[in-house]
mmCIF file of C-alpha atoms and ligand atoms in Angstrom:
data_model
loop_
_atom_site.group_PDB
_atom_site.id
_atom_site.type_symbol
_atom_site.label_atom_id
_atom_site.label_comp_id
_atom_site.label_asym_id
_atom_site.label_seq_id
_atom_site.Cartn_x
_atom_site.Cartn_y
_atom_site.Cartn_z
ATOM 1 C CA MET A 262 -4.301 20.816 -9.668
ATOM 2 C CA ASN A 263 -7.283 19.659 -7.621
ATOM 3 C CA LYS A 264 -7.569 17.136 -4.853
ATOM 4 C CA ASN A 265 -8.947 13.746 -5.778
ATOM 5 C CA ILE A 266 -12.616 13.052 -5.129
ATOM 6 C CA VAL A 267 -12.745 9.709 -3.343
ATOM 7 C CA LEU A 268 -16.025 7.786 -3.101
ATOM 8 C CA ILE A 269 -16.260 5.122 -0.421
ATOM 9 C CA GLY A 270 -19.044 2.994 1.044
ATOM 10 C CA PHE A 271 -20.624 -0.416 0.996
ATOM 11 C CA MET A 272 -21.242 -2.536 -2.101
ATOM 12 C CA GLY A 273 -24.325 -1.142 -3.825
ATOM 13 C CA ALA A 274 -23.964 2.362 -2.387
ATOM 14 C CA GLY A 275 -23.784 3.798 -5.919
ATOM 15 C CA LYS A 276 -20.079 4.714 -5.978
ATOM 16 C CA SER A 277 -19.428 3.578 -9.555
ATOM 17 C CA VAL A 278 -22.408 5.308 -11.162
ATOM 18 C CA ALA A 279 -21.741 8.508 -9.219
ATOM 19 C CA ALA A 280 -18.037 8.399 -10.138
ATOM 20 C CA ARG A 281 -18.863 8.047 -13.841
ATOM 21 C CA GLU A 282 -21.312 10.951 -13.804
ATOM 22 C CA LEU A 283 -18.942 13.173 -11.807
ATOM 23 C CA GLY A 284 -16.189 12.361 -14.259
ATOM 24 C CA LYS A 285 -18.368 13.614 -17.108
ATOM 25 C CA ARG A 286 -19.613 16.698 -15.300
ATOM 26 C CA LEU A 287 -16.149 17.749 -14.106
ATOM 27 C CA ASN A 288 -14.265 16.440 -17.111
ATOM 28 C CA ARG A 289 -11.969 14.484 -14.849
ATOM 29 C CA LYS A 290 -10.491 11.020 -15.149
ATOM 30 C CA VAL A 291 -12.319 8.263 -13.241
ATOM 31 C CA VAL A 292 -10.474 5.288 -11.781
ATOM 32 C CA SER A 293 -11.997 2.235 -10.134
ATOM 33 C CA THR A 294 -9.802 0.328 -7.688
ATOM 34 C CA ASP A 295 -11.607 -2.908 -8.574
ATOM 35 C CA GLU A 296 -10.917 -2.413 -12.275
ATOM 36 C CA LEU A 297 -7.264 -1.567 -11.640
ATOM 37 C CA VAL A 298 -6.808 -4.708 -9.553
ATOM 38 C CA GLU A 299 -8.519 -6.820 -12.212
ATOM 39 C CA ARG A 300 -6.370 -5.313 -14.951
ATOM 40 C CA LYS A 301 -3.123 -5.867 -13.043
ATOM 41 C CA GLU A 302 -4.023 -9.425 -12.165
ATOM 42 C CA GLY A 303 -5.573 -10.279 -15.512
ATOM 43 C CA ARG A 304 -8.524 -11.957 -13.768
ATOM 44 C CA SER A 305 -11.828 -10.990 -12.172
ATOM 45 C CA ILE A 306 -12.298 -10.141 -8.489
ATOM 46 C CA ALA A 307 -14.366 -13.323 -8.131
ATOM 47 C CA GLN A 308 -11.485 -15.366 -9.557
ATOM 48 C CA ILE A 309 -8.925 -13.643 -7.328
ATOM 49 C CA PHE A 310 -10.993 -14.415 -4.216
ATOM 50 C CA GLN A 311 -11.534 -17.992 -5.318
ATOM 51 C CA GLU A 312 -8.004 -18.807 -6.445
ATOM 52 C CA SER A 313 -5.873 -16.659 -4.098
ATOM 53 C CA GLY A 314 -8.146 -15.686 -1.197
ATOM 54 C CA GLU A 315 -9.365 -12.415 0.280
ATOM 55 C CA ALA A 316 -6.065 -11.529 2.010
ATOM 56 C CA TYR A 317 -4.277 -11.627 -1.348
ATOM 57 C CA PHE A 318 -6.987 -9.432 -2.900
ATOM 58 C CA ARG A 319 -6.567 -6.904 -0.070
ATOM 59 C CA ARG A 320 -2.814 -6.709 -0.750
ATOM 60 C CA CYS A 321 -3.449 -6.036 -4.456
ATOM 61 C CA GLU A 322 -6.027 -3.429 -3.527
ATOM 62 C CA LYS A 323 -3.574 -1.731 -1.156
ATOM 63 C CA ASP A 324 -0.882 -1.520 -3.849
ATOM 64 C CA VAL A 325 -3.371 0.082 -6.239
ATOM 65 C CA VAL A 326 -4.537 2.558 -3.580
ATOM 66 C CA TRP A 327 -0.965 3.576 -2.852
ATOM 67 C CA GLU A 328 -0.318 4.266 -6.541
ATOM 68 C CA ILE A 329 -3.432 6.308 -7.244
ATOM 69 C CA ALA A 330 -3.244 8.226 -3.963
ATOM 70 C CA GLN A 331 -0.021 9.852 -5.254
ATOM 71 C CA LYS A 332 -1.966 11.422 -8.102
ATOM 72 C CA LYS A 333 -4.347 14.378 -8.238
ATOM 73 C CA ASP A 334 -7.421 15.452 -10.208
ATOM 74 C CA LEU A 335 -8.943 11.976 -10.151
ATOM 75 C CA ILE A 336 -12.372 10.695 -9.262
ATOM 76 C CA ILE A 337 -11.651 7.477 -7.345
ATOM 77 C CA ASP A 338 -14.318 4.774 -7.113
ATOM 78 C CA CYS A 339 -13.176 2.637 -4.152
ATOM 79 C CA GLY A 340 -14.017 -1.002 -3.539
ATOM 80 C CA GLY A 341 -16.207 -1.365 -0.450
ATOM 81 C CA GLY A 342 -13.459 -2.762 1.796
ATOM 82 C CA ILE A 343 -10.776 -0.153 1.237
ATOM 83 C CA PHE A 344 -11.382 1.944 4.346
ATOM 84 C CA LEU A 345 -10.888 -1.110 6.572
ATOM 85 C CA ASP A 346 -7.141 -0.569 6.191
ATOM 86 C CA SER A 347 -5.707 2.412 8.081
ATOM 87 C CA ASP A 348 -2.867 2.963 5.580
ATOM 88 C CA ASN A 349 -5.435 3.199 2.785
ATOM 89 C CA VAL A 350 -7.426 5.724 4.826
ATOM 90 C CA ALA A 351 -4.372 7.914 5.439
ATOM 91 C CA ASN A 352 -3.164 7.697 1.832
ATOM 92 C CA LEU A 353 -6.536 8.542 0.313
ATOM 93 C CA LYS A 354 -7.290 11.377 2.753
ATOM 94 C CA ARG A 355 -3.931 13.046 2.203
ATOM 95 C CA ASN A 356 -4.625 14.009 -1.407
ATOM 96 C CA GLY A 357 -8.378 13.673 -1.544
ATOM 97 C CA ILE A 358 -11.795 14.735 -0.375
ATOM 98 C CA VAL A 359 -13.393 11.525 0.842
ATOM 99 C CA ILE A 360 -17.154 11.092 0.597
ATOM 100 C CA TYR A 361 -18.981 8.208 2.228
ATOM 101 C CA LEU A 362 -22.045 7.182 0.221
ATOM 102 C CA LEU A 363 -24.350 5.655 2.787
ATOM 103 C CA ALA A 364 -27.475 3.529 2.263
ATOM 104 C CA THR A 365 -29.657 1.390 4.501
ATOM 105 C CA PRO A 366 -29.078 -2.397 4.498
ATOM 106 C CA GLU A 367 -32.459 -2.838 2.784
ATOM 107 C CA VAL A 368 -31.517 -0.527 -0.079
ATOM 108 C CA LEU A 369 -28.057 -2.097 -0.385
ATOM 109 C CA PHE A 370 -29.676 -5.529 -0.548
ATOM 110 C CA GLU A 371 -32.089 -4.439 -3.281
ATOM 111 C CA ARG A 372 -29.304 -2.869 -5.326
ATOM 112 C CA THR A 373 -26.952 -5.854 -5.089
ATOM 113 C CA GLN A 374 -29.516 -8.673 -5.294
ATOM 114 C CA GLY A 375 -29.133 -11.043 -8.217
ATOM 115 C CA ARG A 376 -25.659 -9.771 -9.115
ATOM 116 C CA LYS A 377 -23.058 -12.480 -8.739
ATOM 117 C CA HIS A 378 -19.717 -10.708 -9.188
ATOM 118 C CA ARG A 379 -19.248 -9.837 -5.491
ATOM 119 C CA PRO A 380 -17.823 -12.856 -3.652
ATOM 120 C CA LEU A 381 -18.633 -11.528 -0.159
ATOM 121 C CA LEU A 382 -22.346 -11.491 -0.993
ATOM 122 C CA ASN A 383 -22.480 -14.927 -2.608
ATOM 123 C CA VAL A 384 -23.863 -16.482 0.588
ATOM 124 C CA ALA A 385 -27.126 -18.122 1.612
ATOM 125 C CA ASP A 386 -28.496 -14.975 3.289
ATOM 126 C CA PRO A 387 -26.968 -11.881 1.669
ATOM 127 C CA HIS A 388 -29.355 -9.509 3.481
ATOM 128 C CA GLN A 389 -28.119 -10.723 6.870
ATOM 129 C CA LYS A 390 -24.515 -10.599 5.630
ATOM 130 C CA ILE A 391 -24.964 -6.977 4.545
ATOM 131 C CA LYS A 392 -26.312 -6.052 7.980
ATOM 132 C CA GLU A 393 -23.403 -7.783 9.736
ATOM 133 C CA LEU A 394 -20.660 -6.336 7.540
ATOM 134 C CA LEU A 395 -22.166 -2.857 7.585
ATOM 135 C CA ALA A 396 -22.271 -2.836 11.404
ATOM 136 C CA ILE A 397 -18.578 -3.750 11.484
ATOM 137 C CA ARG A 398 -17.574 -1.287 8.762
ATOM 138 C CA GLU A 399 -19.643 1.754 9.670
ATOM 139 C CA PRO A 400 -16.983 3.269 12.018
ATOM 140 C CA ALA A 401 -14.360 2.918 9.289
ATOM 141 C CA TYR A 402 -16.594 4.568 6.680
ATOM 142 C CA ARG A 403 -17.297 7.428 9.102
ATOM 143 C CA GLN A 404 -13.666 8.502 8.794
ATOM 144 C CA ALA A 405 -14.686 10.162 5.518
ATOM 145 C CA HIS A 406 -14.723 13.948 5.287
ATOM 146 C CA HIS A 407 -18.403 13.983 4.267
ATOM 147 C CA VAL A 408 -21.376 11.602 4.349
ATOM 148 C CA ILE A 409 -24.260 11.501 1.878
ATOM 149 C CA ASP A 410 -27.301 9.270 2.377
ATOM 150 C CA THR A 411 -28.103 7.867 -1.063
ATOM 151 C CA SER A 412 -30.962 5.594 0.057
ATOM 152 C CA ASN A 413 -33.866 7.375 -1.627
ATOM 153 C CA LYS A 414 -32.002 9.446 -4.161
ATOM 154 C CA LYS A 415 -31.325 9.223 -7.847
ATOM 155 C CA ASN A 416 -27.739 9.303 -9.060
ATOM 156 C CA HIS A 417 -27.997 12.844 -10.424
ATOM 157 C CA GLN A 418 -29.200 14.083 -7.007
ATOM 158 C CA VAL A 419 -26.290 12.373 -5.265
ATOM 159 C CA CYS A 420 -23.885 13.998 -7.726
ATOM 160 C CA ASP A 421 -25.485 17.420 -7.172
ATOM 161 C CA GLU A 422 -24.869 16.994 -3.443
ATOM 162 C CA ILE A 423 -21.284 15.898 -3.957
ATOM 163 C CA LEU A 424 -20.576 18.923 -6.143
ATOM 164 C CA ALA A 425 -22.218 21.260 -3.633
ATOM 165 C CA LEU A 426 -20.014 19.832 -0.886
ATOM 166 C CA ILE A 427 -16.879 20.181 -2.930
ATOM 167 C CA GLU A 428 -17.628 23.736 -3.956
ATOM 168 C CA SER A 429 -18.467 24.817 -0.400
HETATM 169 C C1 S3P B 97 -15.761 -5.504 -1.631
HETATM 170 C C2 S3P B 97 -16.392 -4.651 -2.517
HETATM 171 C C3 S3P B 97 -16.256 -4.790 -3.963
HETATM 172 C C4 S3P B 97 -14.939 -5.478 -4.321
HETATM 173 C C5 S3P B 97 -14.825 -6.779 -3.583
HETATM 174 C C6 S3P B 97 -14.864 -6.605 -2.070
HETATM 175 C C7 S3P B 97 -15.958 -5.280 -0.175
HETATM 176 O O1 S3P B 97 -16.324 -3.516 -4.592
HETATM 177 O O2 S3P B 97 -13.858 -4.650 -4.005
HETATM 178 O O3 S3P B 97 -15.847 -7.621 -4.018
HETATM 179 O O4 S3P B 97 -15.175 -5.812 0.631
HETATM 180 O O5 S3P B 97 -16.897 -4.541 0.190
HETATM 181 P P1 S3P B 97 -17.668 -2.642 -4.750
HETATM 182 O O6 S3P B 97 -17.900 -1.939 -3.440
HETATM 183 O O7 S3P B 97 -17.340 -1.677 -5.838
HETATM 184 O O8 S3P B 97 -18.764 -3.575 -5.098
#
């Protein structure tokens, strides 16, 4: 049995695409915390935020993290806010190698622009919001075991780096 590979970082960092490719390359199961929350709740993240609020979403997210952190051999694609909770950090690090996919605010803005499914970025000035949230979250993300800057890289290059880190 292998440790989980846990991808964290801001919205638009490329966690989901990297998780899918790693799943194929390693022949491992991929789980997305956002998808698990949506499945359990039977509604989208946007709906959960709108109807029940962010605090409720964070509780759902924490339940899902607790469940998957008990397992092994997974690739875990984490929602961007998961490392803000210290229990989530401890649970995911216990059984997993945690990799922070970093990108500059400009790149994150470009990658998330025009996509409407992320309630936290549905604001008048998403670029400014990204800068503010990233400044607050950076110390939490830095609790990862490894950091990879994805800003000017293609997904396959990011995955090569992740695999090199894991094999080392
Ligand atoms: C969030 C990131 C989203 C999703 C929710 C909140 C965040 O996931 O969990 O909209 O707080 O950064 P992605 O990082 O997969 O977009």
